[in-house]
Coordinates of C-alpha atoms and ligand atoms in Angstrom, one line a residue:
X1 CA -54.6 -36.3 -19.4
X2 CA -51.9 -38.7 -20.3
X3 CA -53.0 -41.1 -17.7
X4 CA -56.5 -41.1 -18.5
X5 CA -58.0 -44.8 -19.6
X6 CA -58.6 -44.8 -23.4
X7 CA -59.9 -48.4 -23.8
X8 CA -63.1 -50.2 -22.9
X9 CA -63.6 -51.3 -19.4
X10 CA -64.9 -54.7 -19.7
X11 CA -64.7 -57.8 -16.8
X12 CA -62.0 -55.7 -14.8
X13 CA -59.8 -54.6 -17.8
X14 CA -58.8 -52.4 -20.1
X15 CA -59.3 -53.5 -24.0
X16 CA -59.5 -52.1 -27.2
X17 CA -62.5 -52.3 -29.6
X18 CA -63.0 -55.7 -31.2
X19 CA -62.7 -54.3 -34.9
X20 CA -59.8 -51.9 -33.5
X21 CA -61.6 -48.6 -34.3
X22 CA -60.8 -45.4 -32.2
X23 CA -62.3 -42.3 -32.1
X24 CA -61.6 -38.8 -31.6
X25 CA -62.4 -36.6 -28.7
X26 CA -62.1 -32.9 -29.7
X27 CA -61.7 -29.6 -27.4
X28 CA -64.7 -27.8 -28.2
X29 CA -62.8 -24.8 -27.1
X30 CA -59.8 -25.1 -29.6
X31 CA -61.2 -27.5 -32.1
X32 CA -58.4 -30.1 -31.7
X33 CA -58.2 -33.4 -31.1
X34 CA -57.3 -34.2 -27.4
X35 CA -57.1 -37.7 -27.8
X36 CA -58.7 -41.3 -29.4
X37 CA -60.8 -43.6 -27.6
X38 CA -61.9 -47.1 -28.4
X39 CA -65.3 -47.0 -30.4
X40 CA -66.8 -50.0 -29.3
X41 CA -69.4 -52.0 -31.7
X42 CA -72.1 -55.3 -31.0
X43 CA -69.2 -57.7 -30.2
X44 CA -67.9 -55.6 -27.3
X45 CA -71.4 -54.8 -26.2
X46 CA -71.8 -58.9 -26.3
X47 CA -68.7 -59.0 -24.2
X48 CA -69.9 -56.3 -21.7
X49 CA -73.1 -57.9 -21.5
X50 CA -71.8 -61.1 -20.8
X51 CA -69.4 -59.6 -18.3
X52 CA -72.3 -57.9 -16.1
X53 CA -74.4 -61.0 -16.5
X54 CA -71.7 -63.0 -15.0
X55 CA -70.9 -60.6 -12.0
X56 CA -74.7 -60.2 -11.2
X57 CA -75.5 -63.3 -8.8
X58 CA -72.1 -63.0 -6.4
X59 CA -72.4 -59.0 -7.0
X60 CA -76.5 -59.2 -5.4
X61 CA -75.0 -61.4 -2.3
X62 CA -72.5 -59.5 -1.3
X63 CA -73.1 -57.3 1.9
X64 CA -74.4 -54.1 1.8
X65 CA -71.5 -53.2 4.0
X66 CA -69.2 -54.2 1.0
X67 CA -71.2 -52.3 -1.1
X68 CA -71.3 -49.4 0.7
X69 CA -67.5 -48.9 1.5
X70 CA -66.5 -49.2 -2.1
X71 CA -68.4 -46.6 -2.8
X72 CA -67.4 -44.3 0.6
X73 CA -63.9 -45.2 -0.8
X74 CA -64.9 -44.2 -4.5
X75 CA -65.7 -40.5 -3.3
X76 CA -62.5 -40.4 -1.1
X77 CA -60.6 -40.5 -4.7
X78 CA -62.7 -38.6 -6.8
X79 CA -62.3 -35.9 -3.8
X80 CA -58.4 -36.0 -3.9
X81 CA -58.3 -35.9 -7.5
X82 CA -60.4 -33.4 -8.2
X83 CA -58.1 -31.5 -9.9
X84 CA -56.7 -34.1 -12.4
X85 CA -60.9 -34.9 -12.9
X86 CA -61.7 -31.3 -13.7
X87 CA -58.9 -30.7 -16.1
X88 CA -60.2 -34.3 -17.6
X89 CA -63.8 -32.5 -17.8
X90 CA -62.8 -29.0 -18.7
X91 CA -60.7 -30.6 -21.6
X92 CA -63.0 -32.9 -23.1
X93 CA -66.0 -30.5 -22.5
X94 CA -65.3 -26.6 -22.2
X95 CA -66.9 -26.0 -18.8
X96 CA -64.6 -23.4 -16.8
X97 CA -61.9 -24.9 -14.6
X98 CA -64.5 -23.6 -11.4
X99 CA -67.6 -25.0 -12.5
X100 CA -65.9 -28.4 -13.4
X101 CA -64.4 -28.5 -10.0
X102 CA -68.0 -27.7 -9.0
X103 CA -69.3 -30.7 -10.9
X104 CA -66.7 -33.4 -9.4
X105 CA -67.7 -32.3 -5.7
X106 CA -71.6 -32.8 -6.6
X107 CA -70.6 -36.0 -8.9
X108 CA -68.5 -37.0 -5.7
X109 CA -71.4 -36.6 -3.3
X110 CA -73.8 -39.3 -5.1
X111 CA -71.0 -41.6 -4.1
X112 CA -71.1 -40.3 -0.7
X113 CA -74.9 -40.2 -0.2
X114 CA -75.7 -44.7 -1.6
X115 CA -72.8 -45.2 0.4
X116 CA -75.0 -44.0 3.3
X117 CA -77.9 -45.7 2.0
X118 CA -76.5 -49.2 1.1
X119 CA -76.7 -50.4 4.5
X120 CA -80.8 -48.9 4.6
X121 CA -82.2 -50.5 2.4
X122 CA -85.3 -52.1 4.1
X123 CA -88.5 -54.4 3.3
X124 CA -91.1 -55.2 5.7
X125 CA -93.4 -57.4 7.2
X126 CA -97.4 -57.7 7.5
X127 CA -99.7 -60.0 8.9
X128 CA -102.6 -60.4 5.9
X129 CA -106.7 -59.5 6.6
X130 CA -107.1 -62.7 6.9
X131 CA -105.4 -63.1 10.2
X132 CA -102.9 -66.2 9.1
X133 CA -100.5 -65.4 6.2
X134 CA -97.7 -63.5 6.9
X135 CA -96.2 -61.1 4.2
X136 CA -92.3 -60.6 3.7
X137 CA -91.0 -58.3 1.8
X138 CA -87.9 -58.4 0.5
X139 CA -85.3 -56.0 -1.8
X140 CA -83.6 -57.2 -4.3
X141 CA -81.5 -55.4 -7.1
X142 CA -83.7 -55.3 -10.6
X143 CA -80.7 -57.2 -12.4
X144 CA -78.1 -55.8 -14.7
X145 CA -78.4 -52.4 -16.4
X146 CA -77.8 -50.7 -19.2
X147 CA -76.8 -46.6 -18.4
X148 CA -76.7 -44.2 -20.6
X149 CA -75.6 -40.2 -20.2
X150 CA -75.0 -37.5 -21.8
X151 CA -72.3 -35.0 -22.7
X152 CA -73.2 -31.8 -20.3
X153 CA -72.3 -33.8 -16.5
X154 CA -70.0 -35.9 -18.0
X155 CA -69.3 -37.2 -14.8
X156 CA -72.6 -36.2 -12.2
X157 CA -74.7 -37.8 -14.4
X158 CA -73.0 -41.1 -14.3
X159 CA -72.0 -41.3 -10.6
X160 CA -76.0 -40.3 -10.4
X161 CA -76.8 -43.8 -11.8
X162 CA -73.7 -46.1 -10.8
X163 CA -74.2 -44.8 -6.9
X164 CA -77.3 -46.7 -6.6
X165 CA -76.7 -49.2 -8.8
X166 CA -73.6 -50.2 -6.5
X167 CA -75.9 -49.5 -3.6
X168 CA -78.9 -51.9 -4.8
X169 CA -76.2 -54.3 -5.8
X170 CA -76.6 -54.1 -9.5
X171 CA -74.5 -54.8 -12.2
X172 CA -74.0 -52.5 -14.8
X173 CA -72.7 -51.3 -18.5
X174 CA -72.0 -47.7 -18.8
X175 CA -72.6 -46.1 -22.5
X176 CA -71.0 -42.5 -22.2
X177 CA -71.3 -39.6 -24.9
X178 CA -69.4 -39.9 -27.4
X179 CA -68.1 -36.2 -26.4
X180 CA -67.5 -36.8 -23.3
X181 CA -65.9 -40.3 -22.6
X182 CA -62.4 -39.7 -20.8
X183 CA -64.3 -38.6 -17.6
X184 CA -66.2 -42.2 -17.8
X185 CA -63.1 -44.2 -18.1
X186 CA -61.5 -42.0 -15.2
X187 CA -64.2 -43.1 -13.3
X188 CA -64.0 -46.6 -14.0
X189 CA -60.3 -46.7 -12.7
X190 CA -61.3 -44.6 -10.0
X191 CA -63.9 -47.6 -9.0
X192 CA -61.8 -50.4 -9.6
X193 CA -59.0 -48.8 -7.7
X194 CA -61.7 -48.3 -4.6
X195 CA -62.3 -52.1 -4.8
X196 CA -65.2 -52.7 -7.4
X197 CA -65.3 -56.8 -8.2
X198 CA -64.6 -57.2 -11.9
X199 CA -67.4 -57.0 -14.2
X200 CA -70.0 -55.0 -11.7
X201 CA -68.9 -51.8 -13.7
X202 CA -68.3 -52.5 -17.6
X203 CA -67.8 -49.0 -19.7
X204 CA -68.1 -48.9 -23.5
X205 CA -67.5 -45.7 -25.2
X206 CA -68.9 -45.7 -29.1
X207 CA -69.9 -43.4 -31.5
X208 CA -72.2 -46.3 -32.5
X209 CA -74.8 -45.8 -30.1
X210 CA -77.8 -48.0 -31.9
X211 CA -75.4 -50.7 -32.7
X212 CA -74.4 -51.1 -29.4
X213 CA -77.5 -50.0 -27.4
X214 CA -80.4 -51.6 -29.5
X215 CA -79.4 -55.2 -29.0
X216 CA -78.5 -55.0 -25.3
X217 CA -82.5 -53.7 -24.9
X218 CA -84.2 -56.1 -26.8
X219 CA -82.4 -58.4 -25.9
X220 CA -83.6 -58.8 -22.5
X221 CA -80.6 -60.0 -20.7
X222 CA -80.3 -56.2 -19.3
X223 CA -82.9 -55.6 -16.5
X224 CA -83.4 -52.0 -16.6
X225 CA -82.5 -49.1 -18.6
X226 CA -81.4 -45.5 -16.8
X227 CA -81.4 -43.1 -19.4
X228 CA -80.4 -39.3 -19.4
X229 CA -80.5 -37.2 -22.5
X230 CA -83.1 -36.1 -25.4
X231 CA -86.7 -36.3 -25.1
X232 CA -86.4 -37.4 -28.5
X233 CA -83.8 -40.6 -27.9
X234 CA -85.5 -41.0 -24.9
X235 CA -88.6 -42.0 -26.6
X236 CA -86.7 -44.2 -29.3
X237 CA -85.4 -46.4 -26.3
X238 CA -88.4 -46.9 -24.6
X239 CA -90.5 -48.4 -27.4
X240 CA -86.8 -50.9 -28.0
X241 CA -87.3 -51.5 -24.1
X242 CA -90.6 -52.3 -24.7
X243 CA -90.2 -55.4 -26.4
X244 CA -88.4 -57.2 -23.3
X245 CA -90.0 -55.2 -20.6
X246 CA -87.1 -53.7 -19.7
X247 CA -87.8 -51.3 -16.5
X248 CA -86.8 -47.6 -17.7
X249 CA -85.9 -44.3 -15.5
X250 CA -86.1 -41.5 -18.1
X251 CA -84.5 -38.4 -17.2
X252 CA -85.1 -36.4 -20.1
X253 CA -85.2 -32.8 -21.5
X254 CA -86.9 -29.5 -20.5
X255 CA -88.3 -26.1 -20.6
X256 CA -87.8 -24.3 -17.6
X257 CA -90.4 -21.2 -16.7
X258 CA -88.9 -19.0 -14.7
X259 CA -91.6 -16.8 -13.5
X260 CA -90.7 -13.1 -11.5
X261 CA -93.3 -11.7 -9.7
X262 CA -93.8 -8.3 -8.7
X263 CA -93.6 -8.6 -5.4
X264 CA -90.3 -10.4 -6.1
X265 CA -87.0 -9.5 -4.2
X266 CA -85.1 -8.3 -7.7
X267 CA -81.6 -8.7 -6.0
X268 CA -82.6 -12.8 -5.7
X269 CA -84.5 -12.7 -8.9
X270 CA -81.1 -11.4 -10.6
X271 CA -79.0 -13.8 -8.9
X272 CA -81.1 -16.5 -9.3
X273 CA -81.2 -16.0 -13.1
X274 CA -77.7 -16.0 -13.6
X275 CA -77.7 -19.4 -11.9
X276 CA -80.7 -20.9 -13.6
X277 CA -79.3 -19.9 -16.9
X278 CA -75.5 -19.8 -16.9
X279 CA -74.9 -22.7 -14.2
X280 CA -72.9 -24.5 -17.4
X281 CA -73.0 -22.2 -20.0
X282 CA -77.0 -22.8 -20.3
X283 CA -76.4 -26.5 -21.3
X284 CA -78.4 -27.9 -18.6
X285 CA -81.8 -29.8 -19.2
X286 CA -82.6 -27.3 -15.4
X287 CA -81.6 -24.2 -17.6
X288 CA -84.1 -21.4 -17.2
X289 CA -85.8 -21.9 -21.1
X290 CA -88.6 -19.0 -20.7
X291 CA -88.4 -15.6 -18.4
X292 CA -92.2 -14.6 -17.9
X293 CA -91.5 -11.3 -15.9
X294 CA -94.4 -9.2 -14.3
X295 CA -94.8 -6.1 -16.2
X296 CA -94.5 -4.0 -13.2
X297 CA -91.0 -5.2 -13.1
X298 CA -89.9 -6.6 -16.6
X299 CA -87.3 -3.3 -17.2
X300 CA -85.3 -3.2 -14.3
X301 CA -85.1 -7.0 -14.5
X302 CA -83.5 -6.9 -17.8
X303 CA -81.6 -3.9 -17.5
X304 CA -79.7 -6.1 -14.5
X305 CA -79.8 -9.2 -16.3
X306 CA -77.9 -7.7 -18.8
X307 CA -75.3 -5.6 -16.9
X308 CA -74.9 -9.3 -14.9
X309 CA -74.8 -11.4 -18.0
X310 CA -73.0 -8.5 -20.0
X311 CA -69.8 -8.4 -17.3
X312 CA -69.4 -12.4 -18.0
X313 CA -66.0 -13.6 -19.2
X314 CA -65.8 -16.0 -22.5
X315 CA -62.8 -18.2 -23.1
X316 CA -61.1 -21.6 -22.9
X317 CA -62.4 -23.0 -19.8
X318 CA -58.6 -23.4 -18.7
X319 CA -58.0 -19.8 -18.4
X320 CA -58.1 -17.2 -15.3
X321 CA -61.0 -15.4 -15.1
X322 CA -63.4 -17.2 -17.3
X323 CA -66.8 -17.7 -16.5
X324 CA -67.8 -19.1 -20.0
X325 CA -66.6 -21.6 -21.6
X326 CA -67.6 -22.7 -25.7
X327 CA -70.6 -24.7 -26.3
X328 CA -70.1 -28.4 -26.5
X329 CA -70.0 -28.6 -30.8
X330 CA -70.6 -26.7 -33.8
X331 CA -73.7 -28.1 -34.6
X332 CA -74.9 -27.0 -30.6
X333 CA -73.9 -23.5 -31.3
X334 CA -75.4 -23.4 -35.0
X335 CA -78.7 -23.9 -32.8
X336 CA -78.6 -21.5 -30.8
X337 CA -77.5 -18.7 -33.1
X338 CA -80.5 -20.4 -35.4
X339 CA -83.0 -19.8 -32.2
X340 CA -81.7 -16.2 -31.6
X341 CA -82.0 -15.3 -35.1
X342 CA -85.7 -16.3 -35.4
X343 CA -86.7 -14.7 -32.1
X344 CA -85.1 -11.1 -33.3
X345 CA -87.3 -11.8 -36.7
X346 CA -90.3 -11.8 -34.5
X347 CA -89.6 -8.8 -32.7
X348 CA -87.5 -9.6 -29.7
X349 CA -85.0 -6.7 -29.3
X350 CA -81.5 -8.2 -28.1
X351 CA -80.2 -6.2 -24.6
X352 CA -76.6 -7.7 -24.8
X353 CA -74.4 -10.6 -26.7
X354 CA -76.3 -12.1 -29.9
X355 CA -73.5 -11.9 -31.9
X356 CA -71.0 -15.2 -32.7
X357 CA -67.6 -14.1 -32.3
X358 CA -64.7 -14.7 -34.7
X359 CA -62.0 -17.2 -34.3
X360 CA -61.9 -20.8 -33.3
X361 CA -63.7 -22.8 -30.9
X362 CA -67.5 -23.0 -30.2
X363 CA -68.0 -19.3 -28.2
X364 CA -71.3 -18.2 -28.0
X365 CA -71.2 -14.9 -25.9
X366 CA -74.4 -14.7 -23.2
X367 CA -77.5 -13.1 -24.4
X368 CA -80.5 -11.0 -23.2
X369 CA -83.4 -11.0 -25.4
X370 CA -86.2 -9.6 -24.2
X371 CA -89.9 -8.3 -26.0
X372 CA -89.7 -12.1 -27.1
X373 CA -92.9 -13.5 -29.2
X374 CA -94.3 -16.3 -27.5
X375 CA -94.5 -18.1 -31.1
X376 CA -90.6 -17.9 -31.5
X377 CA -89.0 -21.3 -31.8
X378 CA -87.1 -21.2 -28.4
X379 CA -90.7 -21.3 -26.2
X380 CA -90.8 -24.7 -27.5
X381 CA -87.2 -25.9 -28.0
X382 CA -84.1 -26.6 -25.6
X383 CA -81.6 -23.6 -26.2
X384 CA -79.1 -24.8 -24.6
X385 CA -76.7 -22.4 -24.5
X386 CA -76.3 -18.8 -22.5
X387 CA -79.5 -17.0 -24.5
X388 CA -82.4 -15.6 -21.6
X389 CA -85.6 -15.0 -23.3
X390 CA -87.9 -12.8 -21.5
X391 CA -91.7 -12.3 -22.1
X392 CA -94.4 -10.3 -19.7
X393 CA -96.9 -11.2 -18.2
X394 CA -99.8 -9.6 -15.7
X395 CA -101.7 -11.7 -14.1
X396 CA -101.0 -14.9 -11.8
X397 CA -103.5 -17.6 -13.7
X398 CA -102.4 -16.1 -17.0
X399 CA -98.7 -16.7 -16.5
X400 CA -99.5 -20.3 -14.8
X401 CA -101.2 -21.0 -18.0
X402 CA -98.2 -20.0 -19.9
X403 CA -95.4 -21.9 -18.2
X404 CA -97.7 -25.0 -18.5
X405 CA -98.3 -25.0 -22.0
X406 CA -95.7 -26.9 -22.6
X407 CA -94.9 -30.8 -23.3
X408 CA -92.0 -31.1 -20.7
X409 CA -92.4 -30.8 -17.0
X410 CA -88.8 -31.3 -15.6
X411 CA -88.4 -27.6 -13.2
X412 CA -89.8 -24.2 -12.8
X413 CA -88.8 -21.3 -10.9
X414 CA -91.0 -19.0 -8.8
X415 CA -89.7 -15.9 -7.6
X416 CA -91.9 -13.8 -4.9
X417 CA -92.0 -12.4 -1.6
X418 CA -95.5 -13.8 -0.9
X419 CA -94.9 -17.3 0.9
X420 CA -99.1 -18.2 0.2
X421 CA -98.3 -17.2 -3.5
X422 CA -94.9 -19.2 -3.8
X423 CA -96.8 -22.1 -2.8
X424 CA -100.0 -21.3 -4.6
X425 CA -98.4 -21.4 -7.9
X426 CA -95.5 -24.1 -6.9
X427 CA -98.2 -26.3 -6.9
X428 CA -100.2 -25.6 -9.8
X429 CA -96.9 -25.8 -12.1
X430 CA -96.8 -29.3 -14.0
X431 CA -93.1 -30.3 -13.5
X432 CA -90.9 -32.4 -10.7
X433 CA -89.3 -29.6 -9.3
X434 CA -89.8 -26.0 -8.2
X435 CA -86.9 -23.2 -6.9
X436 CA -88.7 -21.0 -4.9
X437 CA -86.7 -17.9 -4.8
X438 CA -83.5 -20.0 -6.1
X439 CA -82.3 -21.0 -9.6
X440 CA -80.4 -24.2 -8.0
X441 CA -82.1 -27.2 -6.8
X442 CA -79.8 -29.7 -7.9
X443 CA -78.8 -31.8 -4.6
X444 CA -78.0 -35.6 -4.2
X445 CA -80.3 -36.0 -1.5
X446 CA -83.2 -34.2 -3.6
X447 CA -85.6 -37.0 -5.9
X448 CA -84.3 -35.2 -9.2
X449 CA -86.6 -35.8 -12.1
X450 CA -89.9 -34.4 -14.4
X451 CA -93.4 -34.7 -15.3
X452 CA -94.9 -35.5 -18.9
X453 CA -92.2 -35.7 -21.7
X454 CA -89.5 -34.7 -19.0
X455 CA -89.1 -38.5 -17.8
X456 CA -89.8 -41.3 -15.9
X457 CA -88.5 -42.0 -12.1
X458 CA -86.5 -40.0 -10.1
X459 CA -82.7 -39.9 -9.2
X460 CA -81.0 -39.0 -6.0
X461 CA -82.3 -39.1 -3.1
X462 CA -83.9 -42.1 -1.2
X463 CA -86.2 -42.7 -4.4
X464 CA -83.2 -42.7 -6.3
X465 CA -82.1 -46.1 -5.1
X466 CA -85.9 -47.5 -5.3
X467 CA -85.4 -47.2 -9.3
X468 CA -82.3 -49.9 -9.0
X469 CA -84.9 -52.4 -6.8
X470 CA -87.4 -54.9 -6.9
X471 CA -90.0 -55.9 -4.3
X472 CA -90.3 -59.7 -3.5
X473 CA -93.2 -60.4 -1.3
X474 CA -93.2 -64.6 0.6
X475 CA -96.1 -65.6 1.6
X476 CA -96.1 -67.6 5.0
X477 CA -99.3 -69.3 6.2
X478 CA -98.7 -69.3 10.3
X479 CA -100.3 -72.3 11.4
Ligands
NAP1 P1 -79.0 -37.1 -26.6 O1 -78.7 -36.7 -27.9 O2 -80.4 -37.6 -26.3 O3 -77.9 -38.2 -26.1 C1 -77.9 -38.7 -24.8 C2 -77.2 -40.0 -24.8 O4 -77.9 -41.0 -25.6 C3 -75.8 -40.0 -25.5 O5 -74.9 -40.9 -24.9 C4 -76.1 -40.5 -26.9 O6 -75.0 -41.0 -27.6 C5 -77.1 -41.6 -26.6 N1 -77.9 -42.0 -27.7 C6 -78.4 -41.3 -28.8 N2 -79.1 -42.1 -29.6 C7 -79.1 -43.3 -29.1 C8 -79.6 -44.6 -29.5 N3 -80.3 -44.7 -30.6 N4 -79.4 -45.6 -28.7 C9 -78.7 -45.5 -27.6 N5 -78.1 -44.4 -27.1 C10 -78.3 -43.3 -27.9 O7 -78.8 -35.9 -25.6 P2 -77.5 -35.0 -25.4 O8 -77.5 -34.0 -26.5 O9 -76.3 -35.8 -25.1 O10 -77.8 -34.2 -24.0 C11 -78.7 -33.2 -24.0 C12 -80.1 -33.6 -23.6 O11 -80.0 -34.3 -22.3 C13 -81.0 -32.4 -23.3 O12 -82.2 -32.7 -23.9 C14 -81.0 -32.3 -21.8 O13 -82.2 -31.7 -21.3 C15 -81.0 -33.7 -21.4 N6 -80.6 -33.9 -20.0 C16 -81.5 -34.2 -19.1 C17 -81.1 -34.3 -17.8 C18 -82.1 -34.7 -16.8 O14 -81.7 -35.1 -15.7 N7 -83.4 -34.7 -17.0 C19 -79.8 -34.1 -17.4 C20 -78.9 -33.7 -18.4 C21 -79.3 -33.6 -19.7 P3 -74.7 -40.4 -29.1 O15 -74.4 -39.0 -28.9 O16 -73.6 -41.2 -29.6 O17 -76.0 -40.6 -30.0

């Protein structure tokens, strides 16, 4: 950790805060400070601004080629450091050692995949109805952009966005959380090191996100806004993006169904759970929210849940043998006790965990609940943490229904043995994405992204880049 960046990254170099001010990042799995960090405010997000502005014109011209091998060269590095990255992430986050190791190959892999499509990036040519004009179209990068991530990836969700940014030939301002900002500035080095032109790349970490954020939007200097977090915040920064017409890709919070039919291979089912819900201690806006489990099969399917989710290891994420590590705050795990609490008040009877241990750090052991009510808070609200809530259902429109009534639309999980019904039902679900007989479909080459309150745009995949480019059509009259 002690050569992690602690500054901003603005122009190509390290500085602190205008005003001075620091602050702390905290290891949510000991309580203690792990180090201080500049906590930019307006003037530095002025200076960043001013800084991608600059870089933007010379950034757009410069061959894909360029483009493309920075970034090829940017995934070499993260690969040989994963290691010193994890330890970074583990630290600053609580994830287990494994899963951060996990995270910095598929953070790595966004690099990997715009560096492949940098040099594809294609328009196209028409002759018009009217048998004369000609239509070009050409690509060109939407302009500078502001980024924004969360604390859960802290660094898959911002090699998600910088990727094709880089790839397009954007320039950009990063605005990690405030949790989570030594993996940021790691990355930063990481990209200047591979080659990255000063200013392309300008990182602020703040626990003034407003101050820094708002004027950057309406400001209109800042083409395009990428946003991952809250549903909530999400919806705060569209209407300031409004005002300047900023574009906006949304990738925002859900409420997964995971839905187990009877004719469901249970061995998958089980294995698919654990995934869907543990896959970072249940802090993942993909995190399996609501079990609806055929009644012919709900029993056995929590008996196993249990046993699986009972066997689970909680500690520091730096130890041997962990599986789980703390929740990312207090206030995080408050919520999720809050959520259990209310669900056992309306009847659901808890199979395993549900009980907050002593000591310090933010531990939240996994929990089976099952006989939930569907009026208990956590149908409708992000749990975020390692609680499965399972429900019953009997019927195939019925359970549809269900998983549907819900404002978000981001994933939902189908497990069945019946390839007509997987698809039946994978169709009629209102979100982006469907597992079919898998609790993972995160993947770089995949369009990641939701329906309704979930988002706006997709990441990864060839799409991905799409959301960092404009069309310009010429029209030439052929004589
Ligand atoms: P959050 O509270 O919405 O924060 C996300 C980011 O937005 C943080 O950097 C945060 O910084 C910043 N932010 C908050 N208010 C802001 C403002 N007024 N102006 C500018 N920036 C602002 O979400 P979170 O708690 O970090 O992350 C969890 C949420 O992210 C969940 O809802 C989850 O589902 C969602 N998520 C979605 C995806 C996806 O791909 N769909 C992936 C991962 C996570 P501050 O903390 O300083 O406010």
């Amino acid at each position: 950790m002690t050569d992690t960046p602690t500054q901003l990254f603005i122009g190509g170099a390290w500085a602190d805060a205008a005003d001075g001010a620091t602050m702390p990042v905290d290891d949510p799995a000991t309580g203690e400070i792990i180090a201080h960090v500049a906590d930019a405010g307006a003037k530095d997000a002025q200076r960043a601004e001013e800084a991608a502005v600059q870089a933007q014109e010379a950034w757009a011209r410069t061959a894909p080629r360029v483009r493309s091998e920075i970034l090829r060269r940017a995934y070499e590095i993260i690969v040989e450091r994963t290691d010193e990255l994890a330890h970074v992430m583990t630290a600053e986050m609580g994830k287990p050692l494994a899963e951060a190791r996990g995270e910095v190959a598929y953070a790595a892999e966004f690099f990997r995949w715009f560096s492949e499509e940098a040099v594809r990036i294609e328009g196209g040519h028409g002759v018009l109805p009217d048998g004369r004009n000609r239509m070009l179209l050409a690509r060109r990068p939407v302009g500078p952009c502001l980024l924004i991530t969360p604390w859960n990836f802290p660094l898959a969700m911002g090699t998600r966005k910088i990727g094709p940014a880089i790839a397009a030939g954007c320039t950009m301002i990063l605005k990690p959380a405030p949790q989570t900002p030594l993996s940021s500035l790691a990355l930063a080095a990481i990209l200047k090191e591979a080659g990255l032109p000063d200013g392309v790349l300008n990182v602020v970490t703040t626990s003034r996100a407003g101050e820094v954020c708002e004027p950057l939007l309406r400001g209109g200097r800042m083409r395009k806004l990428s946003f991952t977090g809250s549903t909530d915040v999400g919806r705060l920064l569209l209407a300031q993006s409004a005002e300047a017409v900023v574009r906006t890709s949304m990738e925002l919070g859900g409420n997964a169904p995971f839905i187990v039919f009877g004719d469901a291979d249970l061995d998958k089912a089980v294995d698919g759970a654990m995934v869907a819900k543990m896959r970072n201690m249940g802090e993942a806006c993909t995190a399996a929210n609501r079990f609806f489990v055929h009644s012919s099969v709900v029993k056995e399917f929590g008996r196993r849940l249990a046993e699986r989710m009972g066997a689970l290891v909680v500690g520091p994420g730096t130890r041997d043998g962990v599986d789980v590590g703390p929740l990312i705050d207090r206030v995080g795990r408050a919520k999720v006790e809050e959520l259990v609490a209310d669900a056992v008040e309306r009847g659901a009877r808890v199979l395993v965990g549900g009980r907050t241990p002593e000591g310090p750090g933010c531990f939240y052991p996994p929990t089976v609940l099952t006989d939930v009510a569907p009026d208990s808070r956590l149908m409708d609200t992000e749990i975020f943490g390692p609680v499965a809530a399972i429900l019953t259902f009997d019927d195939e429109d019925e359970v549809i229904r269900r998983a549907n009534d819900t404002p978000w639309g981001l994933v939902g999980y189908v497990f069945t043995e019946g390839l007509d019904r997987a698809l039946r039902v994978s169709e009629r679900l209102e979100v982006g994405m469907v597992g079919v007989n898998t609790g993972l479909v995160s993947n770089p080459a995949a369009p990641f992204g939701g329906v309704k309150q979930s988002g706006l745009g997709r990441e990864g995949g060839r799409v991905g880049l799409d959301e960092f480019l404009e069309y310009q059509y010429l029209a030439v009259p052929v004589r």
